[in-house]
């Protein structure tokens, strides 16, 4: 049913008030969850879609399906894909090691792609840590916002898997370390807020060392 323009402001106000009340109830009933948050995003999706809508659809679908399948090998609760972004995914990991393993496996998928006419699945990624609140099957919180800001970085070398914010690296310990990964010096990214810089480190992968020590991955 169409809403008369004369009633639009009143109707909009009512919707806004009802939505705010519903949001408050959801917050009250939500749970706080600490974890490691990973966003993995295909490179060049928008430009590729301008060239061929069909080919980029196939590429995006193939990427999301591949990530779903590789995460299905983990134990429930260790890691999960909780949001699909069309050409990317948001992942929750219980430990920082699980987050890094996920990137290693995604990189192996990307390396194997592009053969026999299949699309190339190059990606960029960001990893953060912190508490977020449940929102149905989704999550809302600062570490997810930070992931979204950091994922737009420009990698410095071809061996770059992604970036991790410096506060998250504080969780790096002997159990978390993976020998084929190294982290460069801190870099700064301009935030939307004046005079604020987001500090992060780039994650580099020694692929030769990875291939020589594949038993490092706990899920394999």
PDB file of N, CA and C in Angstrom, residues 116-152:
ATOM      1  N   UNK A 116      43.120 -24.613 -16.489  1.00  0.00           N
ATOM      2  CA  UNK A 116      42.093 -25.288 -17.291  1.00  0.00           C
ATOM      3  C   UNK A 116      40.841 -24.421 -17.468  1.00  0.00           C
ATOM      4  N   UNK A 117      41.052 -23.124 -17.604  1.00  0.00           N
ATOM      5  CA  UNK A 117      39.939 -22.220 -17.850  1.00  0.00           C
ATOM      6  C   UNK A 117      39.204 -21.762 -16.614  1.00  0.00           C
ATOM      7  N   UNK A 118      39.597 -22.255 -15.417  1.00  0.00           N
ATOM      8  CA  UNK A 118      38.948 -21.835 -14.174  1.00  0.00           C
ATOM      9  C   UNK A 118      39.429 -20.426 -13.800  1.00  0.00           C
ATOM     10  N   UNK A 119      38.609 -19.653 -13.069  1.00  0.00           N
ATOM     11  CA  UNK A 119      38.993 -18.279 -12.734  1.00  0.00           C
ATOM     12  C   UNK A 119      40.124 -18.229 -11.711  1.00  0.00           C
ATOM     13  N   UNK A 120      40.926 -17.173 -11.773  1.00  0.00           N
ATOM     14  CA  UNK A 120      42.002 -16.938 -10.818  1.00  0.00           C
ATOM     15  C   UNK A 120      41.417 -16.286  -9.566  1.00  0.00           C
ATOM     16  N   UNK A 121      41.768 -16.822  -8.383  1.00  0.00           N
ATOM     17  CA  UNK A 121      41.131 -16.389  -7.142  1.00  0.00           C
ATOM     18  C   UNK A 121      42.101 -15.631  -6.237  1.00  0.00           C
ATOM     19  N   UNK A 122      42.788 -14.644  -6.765  1.00  0.00           N
ATOM     20  CA  UNK A 122      43.684 -13.821  -5.956  1.00  0.00           C
ATOM     21  C   UNK A 122      42.859 -13.015  -4.947  1.00  0.00           C
ATOM     22  N   UNK A 123      43.380 -12.886  -3.723  1.00  0.00           N
ATOM     23  CA  UNK A 123      42.618 -12.197  -2.684  1.00  0.00           C
ATOM     24  C   UNK A 123      43.525 -11.294  -1.852  1.00  0.00           C
ATOM     25  N   UNK A 124      42.887 -10.467  -1.041  1.00  0.00           N
ATOM     26  CA  UNK A 124      43.571  -9.709  -0.001  1.00  0.00           C
ATOM     27  C   UNK A 124      42.822  -9.983   1.294  1.00  0.00           C
ATOM     28  N   UNK A 125      43.495  -9.792   2.426  1.00  0.00           N
ATOM     29  CA  UNK A 125      42.877 -10.184   3.691  1.00  0.00           C
ATOM     30  C   UNK A 125      43.328  -9.259   4.819  1.00  0.00           C
ATOM     31  N   UNK A 126      42.549  -9.249   5.889  1.00  0.00           N
ATOM     32  CA  UNK A 126      42.919  -8.524   7.103  1.00  0.00           C
ATOM     33  C   UNK A 126      42.477  -9.348   8.306  1.00  0.00           C
ATOM     34  N   UNK A 127      43.267  -9.251   9.392  1.00  0.00           N
ATOM     35  CA  UNK A 127      42.998 -10.006  10.617  1.00  0.00           C
ATOM     36  C   UNK A 127      43.011  -9.058  11.801  1.00  0.00           C
ATOM     37  N   UNK A 128      41.990  -9.139  12.650  1.00  0.00           N
ATOM     38  CA  UNK A 128      41.944  -8.353  13.883  1.00  0.00           C
ATOM     39  C   UNK A 128      41.513  -9.256  15.035  1.00  0.00           C
ATOM     40  N   UNK A 129      41.624  -8.725  16.238  1.00  0.00           N
ATOM     41  CA  UNK A 129      41.203  -9.466  17.432  1.00  0.00           C
ATOM     42  C   UNK A 129      40.344  -8.566  18.307  1.00  0.00           C
ATOM     43  N   UNK A 130      39.492  -9.184  19.101  1.00  0.00           N
ATOM     44  CA  UNK A 130      38.685  -8.403  20.034  1.00  0.00           C
ATOM     45  C   UNK A 130      37.310  -9.000  20.233  1.00  0.00           C
ATOM     46  N   UNK A 131      36.506  -8.294  20.978  1.00  0.00           N
ATOM     47  CA  UNK A 131      35.160  -8.762  21.302  1.00  0.00           C
ATOM     48  C   UNK A 131      34.129  -8.132  20.379  1.00  0.00           C
ATOM     49  N   UNK A 132      33.199  -8.961  19.936  1.00  0.00           N
ATOM     50  CA  UNK A 132      32.061  -8.502  19.142  1.00  0.00           C
ATOM     51  C   UNK A 132      30.800  -9.111  19.749  1.00  0.00           C
ATOM     52  N   UNK A 133      29.664  -8.590  19.359  1.00  0.00           N
ATOM     53  CA  UNK A 133      28.400  -9.093  19.910  1.00  0.00           C
ATOM     54  C   UNK A 133      27.619  -9.821  18.823  1.00  0.00           C
ATOM     55  N   UNK A 134      26.944 -10.884  19.244  1.00  0.00           N
ATOM     56  CA  UNK A 134      26.144 -11.650  18.304  1.00  0.00           C
ATOM     57  C   UNK A 134      24.972 -10.818  17.792  1.00  0.00           C
ATOM     58  N   UNK A 135      24.630 -11.043  16.529  1.00  0.00           N
ATOM     59  CA  UNK A 135      23.491 -10.392  15.883  1.00  0.00           C
ATOM     60  C   UNK A 135      22.859 -11.430  14.989  1.00  0.00           C
ATOM     61  N   UNK A 136      22.052 -12.302  15.600  1.00  0.00           N
ATOM     62  CA  UNK A 136      21.576 -13.481  14.900  1.00  0.00           C
ATOM     63  C   UNK A 136      22.756 -14.402  14.649  1.00  0.00           C
ATOM     64  N   UNK A 137      22.948 -14.804  13.390  1.00  0.00           N
ATOM     65  CA  UNK A 137      24.107 -15.615  13.024  1.00  0.00           C
ATOM     66  C   UNK A 137      25.308 -14.741  12.674  1.00  0.00           C
ATOM     67  N   UNK A 138      25.139 -13.441  12.775  1.00  0.00           N
ATOM     68  CA  UNK A 138      26.163 -12.469  12.419  1.00  0.00           C
ATOM     69  C   UNK A 138      26.808 -11.909  13.691  1.00  0.00           C
ATOM     70  N   UNK A 139      27.786 -11.013  13.511  1.00  0.00           N
ATOM     71  CA  UNK A 139      28.430 -10.332  14.631  1.00  0.00           C
ATOM     72  C   UNK A 139      28.549  -8.851  14.294  1.00  0.00           C
ATOM     73  N   UNK A 140      28.527  -8.019  15.328  1.00  0.00           N
ATOM     74  CA  UNK A 140      28.745  -6.587  15.186  1.00  0.00           C
ATOM     75  C   UNK A 140      29.784  -6.154  16.215  1.00  0.00           C
ATOM     76  N   UNK A 141      30.719  -5.310  15.809  1.00  0.00           N
ATOM     77  CA  UNK A 141      31.698  -4.840  16.782  1.00  0.00           C
ATOM     78  C   UNK A 141      32.883  -4.151  16.131  1.00  0.00           C
ATOM     79  N   UNK A 142      33.686  -3.478  16.954  1.00  0.00           N
ATOM     80  CA  UNK A 142      34.824  -2.702  16.478  1.00  0.00           C
ATOM     81  C   UNK A 142      35.842  -3.532  15.696  1.00  0.00           C
ATOM     82  N   UNK A 143      36.200  -4.765  16.142  1.00  0.00           N
ATOM     83  CA  UNK A 143      37.210  -5.496  15.362  1.00  0.00           C
ATOM     84  C   UNK A 143      36.770  -5.804  13.931  1.00  0.00           C
ATOM     85  N   UNK A 144      35.455  -5.934  13.706  1.00  0.00           N
ATOM     86  CA  UNK A 144      34.957  -6.156  12.353  1.00  0.00           C
ATOM     87  C   UNK A 144      35.050  -4.877  11.530  1.00  0.00           C
ATOM     88  N   UNK A 145      34.741  -3.732  12.168  1.00  0.00           N
ATOM     89  CA  UNK A 145      34.884  -2.448  11.484  1.00  0.00           C
ATOM     90  C   UNK A 145      36.341  -2.227  11.074  1.00  0.00           C
ATOM     91  N   UNK A 146      37.256  -2.565  11.991  1.00  0.00           N
ATOM     92  CA  UNK A 146      38.677  -2.382  11.718  1.00  0.00           C
ATOM     93  C   UNK A 146      39.132  -3.274  10.566  1.00  0.00           C
ATOM     94  N   UNK A 147      38.638  -4.505  10.529  1.00  0.00           N
ATOM     95  CA  UNK A 147      38.941  -5.413   9.412  1.00  0.00           C
ATOM     96  C   UNK A 147      38.555  -4.775   8.074  1.00  0.00           C
ATOM     97  N   UNK A 148      37.369  -4.217   8.031  1.00  0.00           N
ATOM     98  CA  UNK A 148      36.868  -3.632   6.790  1.00  0.00           C
ATOM     99  C   UNK A 148      37.720  -2.451   6.343  1.00  0.00           C
ATOM    100  N   UNK A 149      38.279  -1.699   7.303  1.00  0.00           N
ATOM    101  CA  UNK A 149      39.133  -0.568   6.940  1.00  0.00           C
ATOM    102  C   UNK A 149      40.501  -1.034   6.453  1.00  0.00           C
ATOM    103  N   UNK A 150      41.033  -2.068   7.105  1.00  0.00           N
ATOM    104  CA  UNK A 150      42.386  -2.509   6.795  1.00  0.00           C
ATOM    105  C   UNK A 150      42.481  -3.288   5.484  1.00  0.00           C
ATOM    106  N   UNK A 151      41.390  -3.917   5.060  1.00  0.00           N
ATOM    107  CA  UNK A 151      41.469  -4.804   3.903  1.00  0.00           C
ATOM    108  C   UNK A 151      41.738  -4.052   2.602  1.00  0.00           C
ATOM    109  N   UNK A 152      41.623  -2.738   2.620  1.00  0.00           N
ATOM    110  CA  UNK A 152      41.884  -1.960   1.420  1.00  0.00           C
ATOM    111  C   UNK A 152      43.351  -1.631   1.199  1.00  0.00           C
TER     112      UNK A 152
END
